[in-house]
Amino acid sequence: MSKHVFLTGPPGVGKTTLIQKVTQALKSSGISIDGFYTEEVREGGRRTGFDVVTLSGKRGPLSRVSSDSSTSRREYRVGQYVVDLVSFEQLVLPMLRNVNHGSDAEKKICVIDEIGKMELFSQPFIQAVRQTLTGSGTVVLGTIPIPKGKPLDLVEEIRSRKDVKVFNTGFQKNYH
């Protein structure tokens, strides 16, 4: 029996929108829910990065377009984006620790949108996600990217867990 639910699909197909709608419905029915989602940041019609938004209303940068092509040693990049690991961890890790330290008697839902390349630069995040998935009192509602290029270890681990059900949103060719 599946305990956790993950959505996957190509970018822009509506995974985050669906997560937000489900979150609102669960909150309004009085269910204990916490977590975060990622949101596009746009300026003048073009995407300039992503923000992390917690369900408690905190917001901070996850990544921004970098105009500087030279990379410093301590910079984490995905394509044209530079990942703000400090901001991401400051927002997400306390929330995940809080979810993991609640009493198991209280069933909780934890939203993790998304477990992707940018987020996986954080080792403490990877550990916290594993802990959340194995915690008995928490159900995870999350998103993972479709397989493309080099497999992401944690994403493949989630995909193959017996207690996870993955739903494919959107249409893709040649994907099983």
Short mmCIF file of C-alpha atoms in Angstrom, two decimals:
data_model
loop_
_atom_site.label_atom_id
_atom_site.label_comp_id
_atom_site.label_asym_id
_atom_site.label_seq_id
_atom_site.Cartn_x
_atom_site.Cartn_y
_atom_site.Cartn_z
CA MET A 1 0.00 0.00 0.00
CA SER A 2 1.33 3.40 -1.00
CA LYS A 3 1.75 5.96 1.72
CA HIS A 4 3.47 8.80 -0.16
CA VAL A 5 2.35 10.43 -3.41
CA PHE A 6 4.66 12.05 -5.95
CA LEU A 7 3.78 13.81 -9.18
CA THR A 8 6.13 13.80 -12.12
CA GLY A 9 6.00 15.35 -15.56
CA PRO A 10 7.67 17.88 -17.82
CA PRO A 11 8.22 21.48 -16.64
CA GLY A 12 5.16 23.70 -16.99
CA VAL A 13 2.60 20.87 -16.99
CA GLY A 14 1.00 22.05 -13.73
CA LYS A 15 2.55 19.93 -10.96
CA THR A 16 2.97 22.87 -8.57
CA THR A 17 -0.49 24.25 -9.37
CA LEU A 18 -2.04 20.87 -8.57
CA ILE A 19 -0.03 20.62 -5.33
CA GLN A 20 -1.22 24.12 -4.32
CA LYS A 21 -4.88 23.23 -4.98
CA VAL A 22 -4.64 19.97 -3.00
CA THR A 23 -2.86 21.83 -0.18
CA GLN A 24 -5.64 24.44 0.04
CA ALA A 25 -8.31 21.71 0.09
CA LEU A 26 -6.51 19.77 2.85
CA LYS A 27 -5.89 22.90 4.93
CA SER A 28 -9.52 23.96 4.70
CA SER A 29 -10.61 20.54 5.93
CA GLY A 30 -8.44 20.97 9.03
CA ILE A 31 -5.64 18.52 8.15
CA SER A 32 -2.20 19.24 9.59
CA ILE A 33 -0.01 20.13 6.61
CA ASP A 34 3.37 21.81 6.17
CA GLY A 35 6.00 21.98 3.49
CA PHE A 36 7.16 24.09 0.58
CA TYR A 37 6.77 24.62 -3.13
CA THR A 38 8.90 26.33 -5.73
CA GLU A 39 7.57 29.23 -7.75
CA GLU A 40 8.86 30.92 -10.89
CA VAL A 41 10.12 34.47 -10.54
CA ARG A 42 9.48 36.57 -13.64
CA GLU A 43 10.65 40.03 -14.59
CA GLY A 44 9.44 41.76 -17.73
CA GLY A 45 7.90 38.54 -19.02
CA ARG A 46 11.00 36.38 -18.70
CA ARG A 47 11.88 33.87 -16.01
CA THR A 48 14.72 35.11 -13.84
CA GLY A 49 14.72 32.36 -11.23
CA PHE A 50 12.79 30.39 -8.66
CA ASP A 51 11.68 31.11 -5.10
CA VAL A 52 10.99 28.66 -2.30
CA VAL A 53 7.66 29.37 -0.61
CA THR A 54 6.80 27.58 2.64
CA LEU A 55 3.19 26.79 3.48
CA SER A 56 3.58 29.04 6.52
CA GLY A 57 4.18 31.95 4.13
CA LYS A 58 7.95 32.42 4.25
CA ARG A 59 9.65 33.05 0.91
CA GLY A 60 13.25 33.18 -0.27
CA PRO A 61 15.34 32.72 -3.39
CA LEU A 62 16.15 29.21 -4.61
CA SER A 63 17.94 30.35 -7.76
CA ARG A 64 18.49 33.31 -10.03
CA VAL A 65 19.78 33.75 -13.57
CA SER A 66 23.46 34.58 -13.50
CA SER A 67 24.76 37.07 -16.02
CA ASP A 68 28.30 36.22 -14.99
CA SER A 69 29.62 33.24 -16.91
CA SER A 70 32.65 32.79 -14.65
CA THR A 71 31.77 30.55 -11.74
CA SER A 72 33.28 30.78 -8.32
CA ARG A 73 34.30 27.53 -6.66
CA ARG A 74 31.45 27.63 -4.17
CA GLU A 75 28.70 28.29 -6.71
CA TYR A 76 26.05 25.70 -7.51
CA ARG A 77 24.60 25.99 -10.98
CA VAL A 78 21.85 24.37 -13.04
CA GLY A 79 21.97 25.71 -16.59
CA GLN A 80 21.79 29.50 -16.43
CA TYR A 81 20.68 29.50 -12.78
CA VAL A 82 22.83 29.94 -9.70
CA VAL A 83 21.37 28.11 -6.70
CA ASP A 84 21.18 29.97 -3.37
CA LEU A 85 21.81 26.99 -1.12
CA VAL A 86 21.96 29.03 2.09
CA SER A 87 18.55 30.61 1.48
CA PHE A 88 17.02 27.25 0.49
CA GLU A 89 18.37 25.42 3.55
CA GLN A 90 17.38 28.22 5.97
CA LEU A 91 13.76 28.01 4.79
CA VAL A 92 13.32 24.29 4.23
CA LEU A 93 15.44 22.46 6.81
CA PRO A 94 13.77 23.87 9.97
CA MET A 95 10.36 23.03 8.50
CA LEU A 96 11.41 19.43 7.67
CA ARG A 97 12.98 18.98 11.12
CA ASN A 98 9.77 20.23 12.69
CA VAL A 99 7.70 17.75 10.63
CA ASN A 100 10.06 14.92 11.60
CA HIS A 101 10.03 15.72 15.32
CA GLY A 102 6.27 15.84 15.79
CA SER A 103 4.53 13.00 17.59
CA ASP A 104 3.78 9.96 15.46
CA ALA A 105 0.25 9.89 16.84
CA GLU A 106 -0.50 13.07 14.92
CA LYS A 107 -0.73 12.27 11.22
CA LYS A 108 0.77 15.03 9.13
CA ILE A 109 1.15 15.78 5.45
CA CYS A 110 4.41 17.25 4.21
CA VAL A 111 4.54 18.95 0.81
CA ILE A 112 7.93 18.76 -0.95
CA ASP A 113 7.81 20.51 -4.33
CA GLU A 114 10.26 19.76 -5.72
CA ILE A 115 13.01 17.21 -5.29
CA GLY A 116 15.06 18.28 -8.30
CA LYS A 117 18.59 19.11 -9.36
CA MET A 118 18.70 22.48 -7.60
CA GLU A 119 17.43 21.14 -4.26
CA LEU A 120 19.70 18.08 -4.40
CA PHE A 121 22.85 20.19 -4.06
CA SER A 122 21.94 20.20 -0.34
CA GLN A 123 23.12 17.10 1.52
CA PRO A 124 21.16 18.04 4.68
CA PHE A 125 18.01 18.31 2.51
CA ILE A 126 18.60 14.81 1.09
CA GLN A 127 18.96 13.43 4.63
CA ALA A 128 15.85 15.28 5.85
CA VAL A 129 13.77 13.97 2.92
CA ARG A 130 14.87 10.38 3.61
CA GLN A 131 14.00 10.85 7.27
CA THR A 132 10.57 12.30 6.39
CA LEU A 133 9.81 9.39 4.04
CA THR A 134 10.66 6.82 6.71
CA GLY A 135 8.90 8.65 9.58
CA SER A 136 5.76 6.78 10.52
CA GLY A 137 3.50 9.76 11.15
CA THR A 138 4.10 11.72 7.95
CA VAL A 139 2.63 11.39 4.48
CA VAL A 140 4.65 13.12 1.75
CA LEU A 141 2.99 14.83 -1.19
CA GLY A 142 5.79 15.80 -3.54
CA THR A 143 7.04 16.35 -7.05
CA ILE A 144 10.00 14.82 -8.87
CA PRO A 145 11.34 15.56 -12.35
CA ILE A 146 10.93 13.17 -15.27
CA PRO A 147 14.07 11.11 -15.93
CA LYS A 148 16.31 12.97 -18.35
CA GLY A 149 20.07 12.90 -18.62
CA LYS A 150 21.98 11.59 -15.64
CA PRO A 151 19.67 9.94 -13.05
CA LEU A 152 19.33 11.76 -9.74
CA ASP A 153 20.03 9.25 -6.97
CA LEU A 154 17.39 10.40 -4.47
CA VAL A 155 14.74 10.73 -7.22
CA GLU A 156 15.38 7.17 -8.42
CA GLU A 157 15.36 5.95 -4.81
CA ILE A 158 11.93 7.59 -4.28
CA ARG A 159 10.63 6.21 -7.58
CA SER A 160 11.52 2.66 -6.54
CA ARG A 161 10.19 2.79 -2.95
CA LYS A 162 7.36 0.38 -2.24
CA ASP A 163 5.53 2.98 -0.14
CA VAL A 164 5.49 5.58 -2.94
CA LYS A 165 2.96 6.02 -5.73
CA VAL A 166 4.16 8.16 -8.65
CA PHE A 167 1.59 9.84 -10.89
CA ASN A 168 2.59 11.02 -14.31
CA THR A 169 1.09 14.41 -15.15
CA GLY A 170 1.15 15.52 -18.76
CA PHE A 171 1.97 13.61 -21.88
CA GLN A 172 5.42 12.41 -22.79
CA LYS A 173 6.59 10.30 -25.68
CA ASN A 174 8.79 7.27 -25.06
CA TYR A 175 8.35 7.32 -21.30
CA HIS A 176 7.15 4.29 -19.35
#
